[in-house]
PDB file of C-alpha atoms in Angstrom:
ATOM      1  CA  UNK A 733      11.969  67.335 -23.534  1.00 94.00           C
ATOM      2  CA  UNK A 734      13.736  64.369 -24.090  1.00 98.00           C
ATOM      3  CA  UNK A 735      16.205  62.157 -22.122  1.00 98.00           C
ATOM      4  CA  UNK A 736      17.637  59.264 -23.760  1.00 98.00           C
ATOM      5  CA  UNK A 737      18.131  55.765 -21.166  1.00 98.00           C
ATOM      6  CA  UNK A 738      21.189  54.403 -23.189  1.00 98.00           C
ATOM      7  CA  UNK A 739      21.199  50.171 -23.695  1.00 98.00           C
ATOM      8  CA  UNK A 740      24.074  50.271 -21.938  1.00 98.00           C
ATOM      9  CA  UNK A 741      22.715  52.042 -19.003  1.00 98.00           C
ATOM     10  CA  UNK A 742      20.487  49.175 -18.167  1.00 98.00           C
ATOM     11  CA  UNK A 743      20.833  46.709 -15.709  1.00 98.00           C
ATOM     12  CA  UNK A 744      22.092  42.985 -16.424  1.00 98.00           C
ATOM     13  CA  UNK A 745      21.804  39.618 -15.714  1.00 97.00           C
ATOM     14  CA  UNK A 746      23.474  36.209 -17.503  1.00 96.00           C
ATOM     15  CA  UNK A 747      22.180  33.555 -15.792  1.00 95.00           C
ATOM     16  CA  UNK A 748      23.461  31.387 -19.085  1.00 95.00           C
ATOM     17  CA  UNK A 749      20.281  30.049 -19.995  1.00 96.00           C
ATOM     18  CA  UNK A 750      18.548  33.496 -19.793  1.00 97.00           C
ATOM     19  CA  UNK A 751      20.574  36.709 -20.915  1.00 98.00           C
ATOM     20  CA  UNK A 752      18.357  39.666 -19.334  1.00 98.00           C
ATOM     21  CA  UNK A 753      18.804  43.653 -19.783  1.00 98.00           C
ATOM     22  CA  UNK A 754      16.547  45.486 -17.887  1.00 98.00           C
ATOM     23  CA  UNK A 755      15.385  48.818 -18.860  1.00 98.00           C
ATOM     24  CA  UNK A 756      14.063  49.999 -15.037  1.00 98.00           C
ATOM     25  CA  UNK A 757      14.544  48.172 -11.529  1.00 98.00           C
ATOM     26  CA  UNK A 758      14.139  44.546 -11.687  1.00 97.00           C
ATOM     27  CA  UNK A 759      15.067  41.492  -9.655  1.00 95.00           C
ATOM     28  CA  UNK A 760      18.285  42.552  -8.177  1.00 95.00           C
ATOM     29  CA  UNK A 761      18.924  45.152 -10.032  1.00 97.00           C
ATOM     30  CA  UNK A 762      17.884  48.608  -8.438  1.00 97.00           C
ATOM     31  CA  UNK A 763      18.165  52.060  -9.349  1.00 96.00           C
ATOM     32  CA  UNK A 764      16.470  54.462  -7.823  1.00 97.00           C
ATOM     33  CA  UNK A 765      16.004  56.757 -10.331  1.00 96.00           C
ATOM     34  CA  UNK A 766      14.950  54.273 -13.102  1.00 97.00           C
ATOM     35  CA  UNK A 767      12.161  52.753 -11.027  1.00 98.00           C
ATOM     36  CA  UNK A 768       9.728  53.133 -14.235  1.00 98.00           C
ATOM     37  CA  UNK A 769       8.268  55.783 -15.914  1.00 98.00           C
ATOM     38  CA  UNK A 770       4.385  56.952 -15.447  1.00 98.00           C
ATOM     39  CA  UNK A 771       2.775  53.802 -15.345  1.00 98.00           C
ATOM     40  CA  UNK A 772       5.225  51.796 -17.784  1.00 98.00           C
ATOM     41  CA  UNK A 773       6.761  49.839 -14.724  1.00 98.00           C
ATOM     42  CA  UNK A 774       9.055  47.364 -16.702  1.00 98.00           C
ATOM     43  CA  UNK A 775      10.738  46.986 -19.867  1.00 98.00           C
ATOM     44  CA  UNK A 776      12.994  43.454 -20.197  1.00 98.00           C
ATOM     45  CA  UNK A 777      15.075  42.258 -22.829  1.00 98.00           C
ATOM     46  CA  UNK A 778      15.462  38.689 -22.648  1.00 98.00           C
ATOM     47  CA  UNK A 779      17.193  36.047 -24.443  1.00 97.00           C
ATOM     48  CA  UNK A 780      16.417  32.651 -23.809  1.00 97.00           C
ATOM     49  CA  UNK A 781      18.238  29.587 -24.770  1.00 96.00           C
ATOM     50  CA  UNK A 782      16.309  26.716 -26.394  1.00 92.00           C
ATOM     51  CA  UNK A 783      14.827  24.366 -24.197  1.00 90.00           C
ATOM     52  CA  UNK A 784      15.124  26.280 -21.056  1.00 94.00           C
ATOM     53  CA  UNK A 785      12.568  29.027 -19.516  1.00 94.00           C
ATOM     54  CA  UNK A 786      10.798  29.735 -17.057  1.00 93.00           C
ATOM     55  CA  UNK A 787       8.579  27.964 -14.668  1.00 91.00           C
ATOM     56  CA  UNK A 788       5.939  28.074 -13.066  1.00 92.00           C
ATOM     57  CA  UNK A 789       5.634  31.304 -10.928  1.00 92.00           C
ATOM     58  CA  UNK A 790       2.758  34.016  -9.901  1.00 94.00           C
ATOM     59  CA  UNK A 791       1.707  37.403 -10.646  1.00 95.00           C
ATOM     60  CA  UNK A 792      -0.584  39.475  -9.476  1.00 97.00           C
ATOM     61  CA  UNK A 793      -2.283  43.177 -10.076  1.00 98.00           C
ATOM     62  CA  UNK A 794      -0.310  43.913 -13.155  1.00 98.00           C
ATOM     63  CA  UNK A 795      -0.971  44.299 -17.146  1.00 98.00           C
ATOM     64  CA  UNK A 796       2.069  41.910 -18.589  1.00 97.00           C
ATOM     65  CA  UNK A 797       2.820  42.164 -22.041  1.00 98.00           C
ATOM     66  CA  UNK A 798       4.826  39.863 -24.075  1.00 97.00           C
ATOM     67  CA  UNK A 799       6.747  40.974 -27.345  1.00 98.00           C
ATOM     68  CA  UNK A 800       9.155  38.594 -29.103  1.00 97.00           C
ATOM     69  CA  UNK A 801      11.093  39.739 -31.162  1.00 97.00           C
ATOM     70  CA  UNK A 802      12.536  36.432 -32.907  1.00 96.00           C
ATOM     71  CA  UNK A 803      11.886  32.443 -32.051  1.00 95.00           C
ATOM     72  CA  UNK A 804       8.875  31.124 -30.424  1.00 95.00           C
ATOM     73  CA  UNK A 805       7.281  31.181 -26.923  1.00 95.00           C
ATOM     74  CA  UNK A 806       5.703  28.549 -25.320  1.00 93.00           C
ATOM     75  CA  UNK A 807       3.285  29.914 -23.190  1.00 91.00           C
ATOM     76  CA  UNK A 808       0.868  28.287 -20.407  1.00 90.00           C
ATOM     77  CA  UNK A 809      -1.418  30.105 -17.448  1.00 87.00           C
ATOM     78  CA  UNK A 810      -4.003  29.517 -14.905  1.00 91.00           C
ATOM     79  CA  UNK A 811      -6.354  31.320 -16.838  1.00 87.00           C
ATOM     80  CA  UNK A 812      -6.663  28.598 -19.266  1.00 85.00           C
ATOM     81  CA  UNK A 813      -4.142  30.456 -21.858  1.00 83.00           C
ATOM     82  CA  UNK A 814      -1.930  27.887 -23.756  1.00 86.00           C
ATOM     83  CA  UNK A 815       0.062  27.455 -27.006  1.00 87.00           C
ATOM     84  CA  UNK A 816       2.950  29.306 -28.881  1.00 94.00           C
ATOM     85  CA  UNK A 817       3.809  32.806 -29.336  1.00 95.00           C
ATOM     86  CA  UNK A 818       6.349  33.983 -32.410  1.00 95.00           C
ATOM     87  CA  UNK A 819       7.765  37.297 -33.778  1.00 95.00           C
ATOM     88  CA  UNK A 820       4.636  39.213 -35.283  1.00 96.00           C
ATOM     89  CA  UNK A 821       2.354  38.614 -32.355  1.00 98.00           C
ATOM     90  CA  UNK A 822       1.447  40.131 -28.868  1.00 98.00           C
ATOM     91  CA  UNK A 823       0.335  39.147 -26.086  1.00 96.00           C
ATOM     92  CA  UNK A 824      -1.399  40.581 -22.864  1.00 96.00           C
ATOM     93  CA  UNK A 825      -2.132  38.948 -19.962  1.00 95.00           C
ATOM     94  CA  UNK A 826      -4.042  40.406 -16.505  1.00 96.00           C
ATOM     95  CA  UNK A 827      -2.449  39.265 -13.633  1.00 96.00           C
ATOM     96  CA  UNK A 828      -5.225  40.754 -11.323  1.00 97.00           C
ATOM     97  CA  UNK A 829      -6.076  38.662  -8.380  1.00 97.00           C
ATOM     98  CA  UNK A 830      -3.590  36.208  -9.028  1.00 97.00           C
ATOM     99  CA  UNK A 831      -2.331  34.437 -12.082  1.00 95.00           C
ATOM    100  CA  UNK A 832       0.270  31.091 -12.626  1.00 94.00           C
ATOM    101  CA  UNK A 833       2.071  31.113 -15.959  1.00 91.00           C
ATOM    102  CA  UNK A 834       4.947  29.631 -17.405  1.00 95.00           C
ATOM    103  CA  UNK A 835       6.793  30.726 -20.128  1.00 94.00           C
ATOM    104  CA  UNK A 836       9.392  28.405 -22.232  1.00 94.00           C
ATOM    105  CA  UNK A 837      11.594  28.340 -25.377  1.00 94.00           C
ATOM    106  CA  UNK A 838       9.297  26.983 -27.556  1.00 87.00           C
ATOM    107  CA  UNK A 839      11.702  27.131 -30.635  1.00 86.00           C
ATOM    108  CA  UNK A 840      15.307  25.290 -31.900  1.00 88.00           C
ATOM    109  CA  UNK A 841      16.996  28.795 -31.418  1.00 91.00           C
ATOM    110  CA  UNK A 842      17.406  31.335 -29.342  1.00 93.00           C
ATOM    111  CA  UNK A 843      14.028  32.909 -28.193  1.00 96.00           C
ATOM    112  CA  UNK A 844      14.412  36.893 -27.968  1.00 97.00           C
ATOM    113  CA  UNK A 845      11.619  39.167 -26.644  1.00 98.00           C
ATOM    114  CA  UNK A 846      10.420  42.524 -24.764  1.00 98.00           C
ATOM    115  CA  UNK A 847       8.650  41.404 -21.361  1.00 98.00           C
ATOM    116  CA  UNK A 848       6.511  44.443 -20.269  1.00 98.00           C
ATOM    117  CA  UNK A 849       5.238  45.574 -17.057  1.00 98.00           C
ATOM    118  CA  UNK A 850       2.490  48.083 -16.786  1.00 98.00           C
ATOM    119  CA  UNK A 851       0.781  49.108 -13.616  1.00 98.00           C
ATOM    120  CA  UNK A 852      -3.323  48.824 -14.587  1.00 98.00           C
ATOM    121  CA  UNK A 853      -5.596  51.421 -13.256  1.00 97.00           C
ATOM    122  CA  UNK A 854      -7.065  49.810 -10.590  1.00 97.00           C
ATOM    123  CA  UNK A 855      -6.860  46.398  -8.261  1.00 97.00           C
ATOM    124  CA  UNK A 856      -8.113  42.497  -8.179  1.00 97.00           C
ATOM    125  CA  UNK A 857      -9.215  42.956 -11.669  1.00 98.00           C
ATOM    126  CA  UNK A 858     -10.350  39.164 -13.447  1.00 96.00           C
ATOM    127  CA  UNK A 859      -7.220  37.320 -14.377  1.00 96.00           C
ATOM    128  CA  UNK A 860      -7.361  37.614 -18.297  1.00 94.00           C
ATOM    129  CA  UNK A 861      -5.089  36.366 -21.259  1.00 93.00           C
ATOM    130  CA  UNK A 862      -5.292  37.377 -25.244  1.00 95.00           C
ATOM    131  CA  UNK A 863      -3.002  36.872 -27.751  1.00 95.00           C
ATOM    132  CA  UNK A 864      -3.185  38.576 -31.362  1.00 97.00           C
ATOM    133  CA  UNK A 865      -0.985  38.605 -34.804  1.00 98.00           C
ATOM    134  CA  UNK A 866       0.003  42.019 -36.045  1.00 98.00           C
ATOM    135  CA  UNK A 867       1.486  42.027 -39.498  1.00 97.00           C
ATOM    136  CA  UNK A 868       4.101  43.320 -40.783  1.00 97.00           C
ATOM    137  CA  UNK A 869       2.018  45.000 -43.615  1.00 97.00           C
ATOM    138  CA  UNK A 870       0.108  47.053 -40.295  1.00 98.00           C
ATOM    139  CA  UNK A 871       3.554  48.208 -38.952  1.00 98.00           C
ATOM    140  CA  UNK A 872       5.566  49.105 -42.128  1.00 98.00           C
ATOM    141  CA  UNK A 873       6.093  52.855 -42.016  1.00 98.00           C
ATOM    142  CA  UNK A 874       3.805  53.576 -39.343  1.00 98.00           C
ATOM    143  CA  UNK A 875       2.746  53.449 -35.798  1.00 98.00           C
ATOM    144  CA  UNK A 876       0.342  50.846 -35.548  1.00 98.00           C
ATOM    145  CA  UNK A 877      -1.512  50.465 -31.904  1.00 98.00           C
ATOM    146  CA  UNK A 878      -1.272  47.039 -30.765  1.00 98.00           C
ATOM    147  CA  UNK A 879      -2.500  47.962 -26.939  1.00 98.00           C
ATOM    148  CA  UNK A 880      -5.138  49.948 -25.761  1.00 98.00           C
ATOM    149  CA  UNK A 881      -7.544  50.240 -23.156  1.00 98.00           C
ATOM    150  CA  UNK A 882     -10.753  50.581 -25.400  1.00 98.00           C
ATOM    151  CA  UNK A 883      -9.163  47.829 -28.192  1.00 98.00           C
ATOM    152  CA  UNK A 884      -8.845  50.435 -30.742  1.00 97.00           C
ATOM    153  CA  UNK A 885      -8.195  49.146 -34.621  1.00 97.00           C
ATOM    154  CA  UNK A 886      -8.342  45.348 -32.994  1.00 98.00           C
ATOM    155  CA  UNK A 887      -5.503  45.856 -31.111  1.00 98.00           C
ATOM    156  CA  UNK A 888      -4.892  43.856 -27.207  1.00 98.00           C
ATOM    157  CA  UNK A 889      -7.000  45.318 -24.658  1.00 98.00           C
ATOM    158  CA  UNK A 890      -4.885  46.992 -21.589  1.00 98.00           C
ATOM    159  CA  UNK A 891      -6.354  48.038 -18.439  1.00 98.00           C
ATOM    160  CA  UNK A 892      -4.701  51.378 -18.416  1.00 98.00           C
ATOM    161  CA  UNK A 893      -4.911  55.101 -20.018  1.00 98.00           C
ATOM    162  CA  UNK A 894      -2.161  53.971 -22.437  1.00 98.00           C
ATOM    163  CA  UNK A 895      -1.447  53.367 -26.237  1.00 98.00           C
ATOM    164  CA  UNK A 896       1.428  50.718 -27.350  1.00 98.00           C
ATOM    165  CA  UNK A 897       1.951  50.887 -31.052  1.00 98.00           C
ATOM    166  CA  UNK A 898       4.918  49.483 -33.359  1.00 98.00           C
ATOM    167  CA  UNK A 899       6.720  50.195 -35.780  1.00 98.00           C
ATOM    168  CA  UNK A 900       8.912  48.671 -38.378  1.00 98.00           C
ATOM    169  CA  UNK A 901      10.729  50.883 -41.069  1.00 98.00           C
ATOM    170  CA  UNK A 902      13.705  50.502 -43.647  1.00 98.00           C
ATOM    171  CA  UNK A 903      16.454  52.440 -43.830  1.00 98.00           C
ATOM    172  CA  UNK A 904      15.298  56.122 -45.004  1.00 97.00           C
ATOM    173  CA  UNK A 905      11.862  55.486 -43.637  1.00 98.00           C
ATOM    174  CA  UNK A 906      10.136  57.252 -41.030  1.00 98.00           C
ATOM    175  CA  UNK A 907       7.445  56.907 -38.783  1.00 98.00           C
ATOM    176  CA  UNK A 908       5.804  60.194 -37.223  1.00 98.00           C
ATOM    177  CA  UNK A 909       3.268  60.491 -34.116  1.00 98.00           C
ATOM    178  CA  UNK A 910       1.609  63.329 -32.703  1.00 98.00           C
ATOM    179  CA  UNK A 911       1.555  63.543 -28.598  1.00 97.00           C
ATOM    180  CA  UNK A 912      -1.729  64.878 -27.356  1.00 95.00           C
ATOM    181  CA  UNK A 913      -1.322  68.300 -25.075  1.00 95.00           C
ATOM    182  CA  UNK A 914      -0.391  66.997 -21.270  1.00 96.00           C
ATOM    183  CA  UNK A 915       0.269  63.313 -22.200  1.00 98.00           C
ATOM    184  CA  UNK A 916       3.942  61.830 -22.529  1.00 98.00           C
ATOM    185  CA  UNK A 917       5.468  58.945 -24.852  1.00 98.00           C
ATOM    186  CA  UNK A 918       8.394  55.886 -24.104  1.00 98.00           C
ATOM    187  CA  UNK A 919       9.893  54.984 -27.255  1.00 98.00           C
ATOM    188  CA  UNK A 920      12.098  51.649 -26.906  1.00 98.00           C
ATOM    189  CA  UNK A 921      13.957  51.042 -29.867  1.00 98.00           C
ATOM    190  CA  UNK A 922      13.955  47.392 -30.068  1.00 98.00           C
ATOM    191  CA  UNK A 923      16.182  46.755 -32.706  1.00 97.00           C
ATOM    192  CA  UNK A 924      18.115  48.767 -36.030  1.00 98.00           C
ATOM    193  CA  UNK A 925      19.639  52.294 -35.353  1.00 98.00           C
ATOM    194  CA  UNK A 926      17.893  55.693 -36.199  1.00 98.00           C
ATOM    195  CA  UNK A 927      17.150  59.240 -35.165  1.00 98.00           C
ATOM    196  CA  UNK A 928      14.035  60.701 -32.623  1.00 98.00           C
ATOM    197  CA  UNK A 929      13.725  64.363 -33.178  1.00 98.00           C
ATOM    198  CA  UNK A 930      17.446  64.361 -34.687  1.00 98.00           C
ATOM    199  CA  UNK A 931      18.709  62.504 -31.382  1.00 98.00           C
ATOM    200  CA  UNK A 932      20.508  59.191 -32.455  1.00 98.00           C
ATOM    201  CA  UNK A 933      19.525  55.857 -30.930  1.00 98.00           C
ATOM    202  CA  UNK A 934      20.743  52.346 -31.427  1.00 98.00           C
ATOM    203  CA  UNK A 935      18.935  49.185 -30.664  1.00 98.00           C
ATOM    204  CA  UNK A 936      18.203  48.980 -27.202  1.00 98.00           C
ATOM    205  CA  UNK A 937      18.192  52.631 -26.173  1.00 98.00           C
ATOM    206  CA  UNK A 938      14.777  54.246 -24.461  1.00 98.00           C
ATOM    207  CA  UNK A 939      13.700  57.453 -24.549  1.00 98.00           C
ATOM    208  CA  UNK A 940      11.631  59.126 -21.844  1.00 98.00           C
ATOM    209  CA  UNK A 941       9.551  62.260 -23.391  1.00 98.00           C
ATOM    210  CA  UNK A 942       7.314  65.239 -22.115  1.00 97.00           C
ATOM    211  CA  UNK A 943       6.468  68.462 -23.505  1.00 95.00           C
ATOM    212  CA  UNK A 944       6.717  66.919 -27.353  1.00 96.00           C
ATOM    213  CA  UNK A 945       3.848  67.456 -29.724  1.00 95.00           C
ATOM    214  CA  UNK A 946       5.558  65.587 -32.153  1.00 97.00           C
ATOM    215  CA  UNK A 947       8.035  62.526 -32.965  1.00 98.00           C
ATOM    216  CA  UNK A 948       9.546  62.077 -36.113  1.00 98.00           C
ATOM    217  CA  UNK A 949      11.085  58.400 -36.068  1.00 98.00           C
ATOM    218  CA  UNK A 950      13.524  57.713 -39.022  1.00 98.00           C
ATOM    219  CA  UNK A 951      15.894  54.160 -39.347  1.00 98.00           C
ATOM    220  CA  UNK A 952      19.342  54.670 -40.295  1.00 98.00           C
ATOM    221  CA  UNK A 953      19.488  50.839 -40.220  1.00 98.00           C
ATOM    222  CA  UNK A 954      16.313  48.067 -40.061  1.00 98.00           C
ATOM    223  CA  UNK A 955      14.344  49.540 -37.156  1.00 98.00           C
ATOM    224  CA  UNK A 956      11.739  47.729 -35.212  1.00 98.00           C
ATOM    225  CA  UNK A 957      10.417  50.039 -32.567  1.00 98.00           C
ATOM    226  CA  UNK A 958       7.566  50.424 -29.499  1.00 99.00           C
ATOM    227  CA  UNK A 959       5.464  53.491 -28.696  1.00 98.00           C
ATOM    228  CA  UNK A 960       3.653  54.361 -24.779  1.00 98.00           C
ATOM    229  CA  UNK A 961       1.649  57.156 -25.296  1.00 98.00           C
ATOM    230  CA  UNK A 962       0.896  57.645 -21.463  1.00 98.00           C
ATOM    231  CA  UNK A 963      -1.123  59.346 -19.168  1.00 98.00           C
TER     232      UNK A 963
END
């Protein structure tokens, strides 16, 4: 089973320096049926203009993972985390107990990214950062896991029973994964156009799944794409 969250679905907010969509319930936005799904809590698209971001603010007992997509992030915490993040890389930081970060437009252009929000499997865990480059050579035609709770293949480590992998593929090219018996899969296609299953997506679009044992990703256009395997 398969049901398709359209990009146009999502909620929105243009606050001018920051243009946000937001996959589930964020902020002021609120739907009650999109209030996550399994323990994938958030999923923001976010444009940022240069020299503008933002500031200081808290977290706490959540797994926050930061994906740009183009431009460079400027990136400070409490834990001692600092310096830039650009297109390629990945970063995951544990709120736990309580974490400060900032995060700024680090870059002469627009900064565009996926902020994600995933519930971790327990409480008041130790405030952690990590940051780590995954090339495009690792991603090119196949799912390539860049989150994981036992750091699998070097990938981030996430304190959760989930796998994020991504993918980038060319026109023609296709990317297939196999979904264990009993677990279920988000794919967020991030940016290009191209078919799940036969189903047609553009850049943007989510797709919630159950009851697949298998996902046959293929790019009509340039497609750079993320995978939850979840619990």
């Amino acid at each position: 089973m398969m049901n398709v969250r359209p990009s146009e679905a999502r909620g929105h907010a243009n606050h001018g320096w920051l243009d946000s969509h937001h996959t589930f319930s964020f902020a002021s936005y609120f739907d009650p049926d999109h209030m996550g799904f399994r323990a994938l809590r958030v999923i923001n698209e976010d444009r940022v203009t240069s020299g503008e971001g933002f500031d200081t603010h808290p977290h706490r007992d959540m797994e926050i993972i930061t994906y740009p997509l183009s431009g460079a992030i400027a990136h400070r915490d409490s834990t001692g985390g600092n310096g830039l993040l650009r297109a390629g890389e990945v970063q995951r930081m544990t709120a736990g107990t309580g974490v400060m970060h900032s995060e700024m437009n680090g870059s002469n252009e627009d900064v565009h990214f996926l902020q994600i929000w995933i519930i971790p499997d327990k409480k008041g865990l130790k405030p952690e950062y990590e940051q780590k480059l995954f090339p495009e050579q690792e991603r090119q035609g196949r799912w390539r896991v860049v989150a994981s709770p036992d750091a699998r293949d070097g990938s981030l480590t996430v304190h959760q029973d989930v796998l994020l992998s991504s993918t980038l593929l060319s026109p023609g090219e296709k990317a297939e994964y196999t979904l264990p018996k009993g677990r279920h899969a988000w794919v967020q296609l991030a940016r290009g156009a191209g078919t799940l299953n036969g189903v047609a997506l553009k850049a943007g679009d989510g797709v919630a799944v159950s009851d697949e044992s298998s996902l046959v990703l293929v790019a009509t256009e340039p497609v750079e794409a993320l995978l939850f395997d979840l619990a």
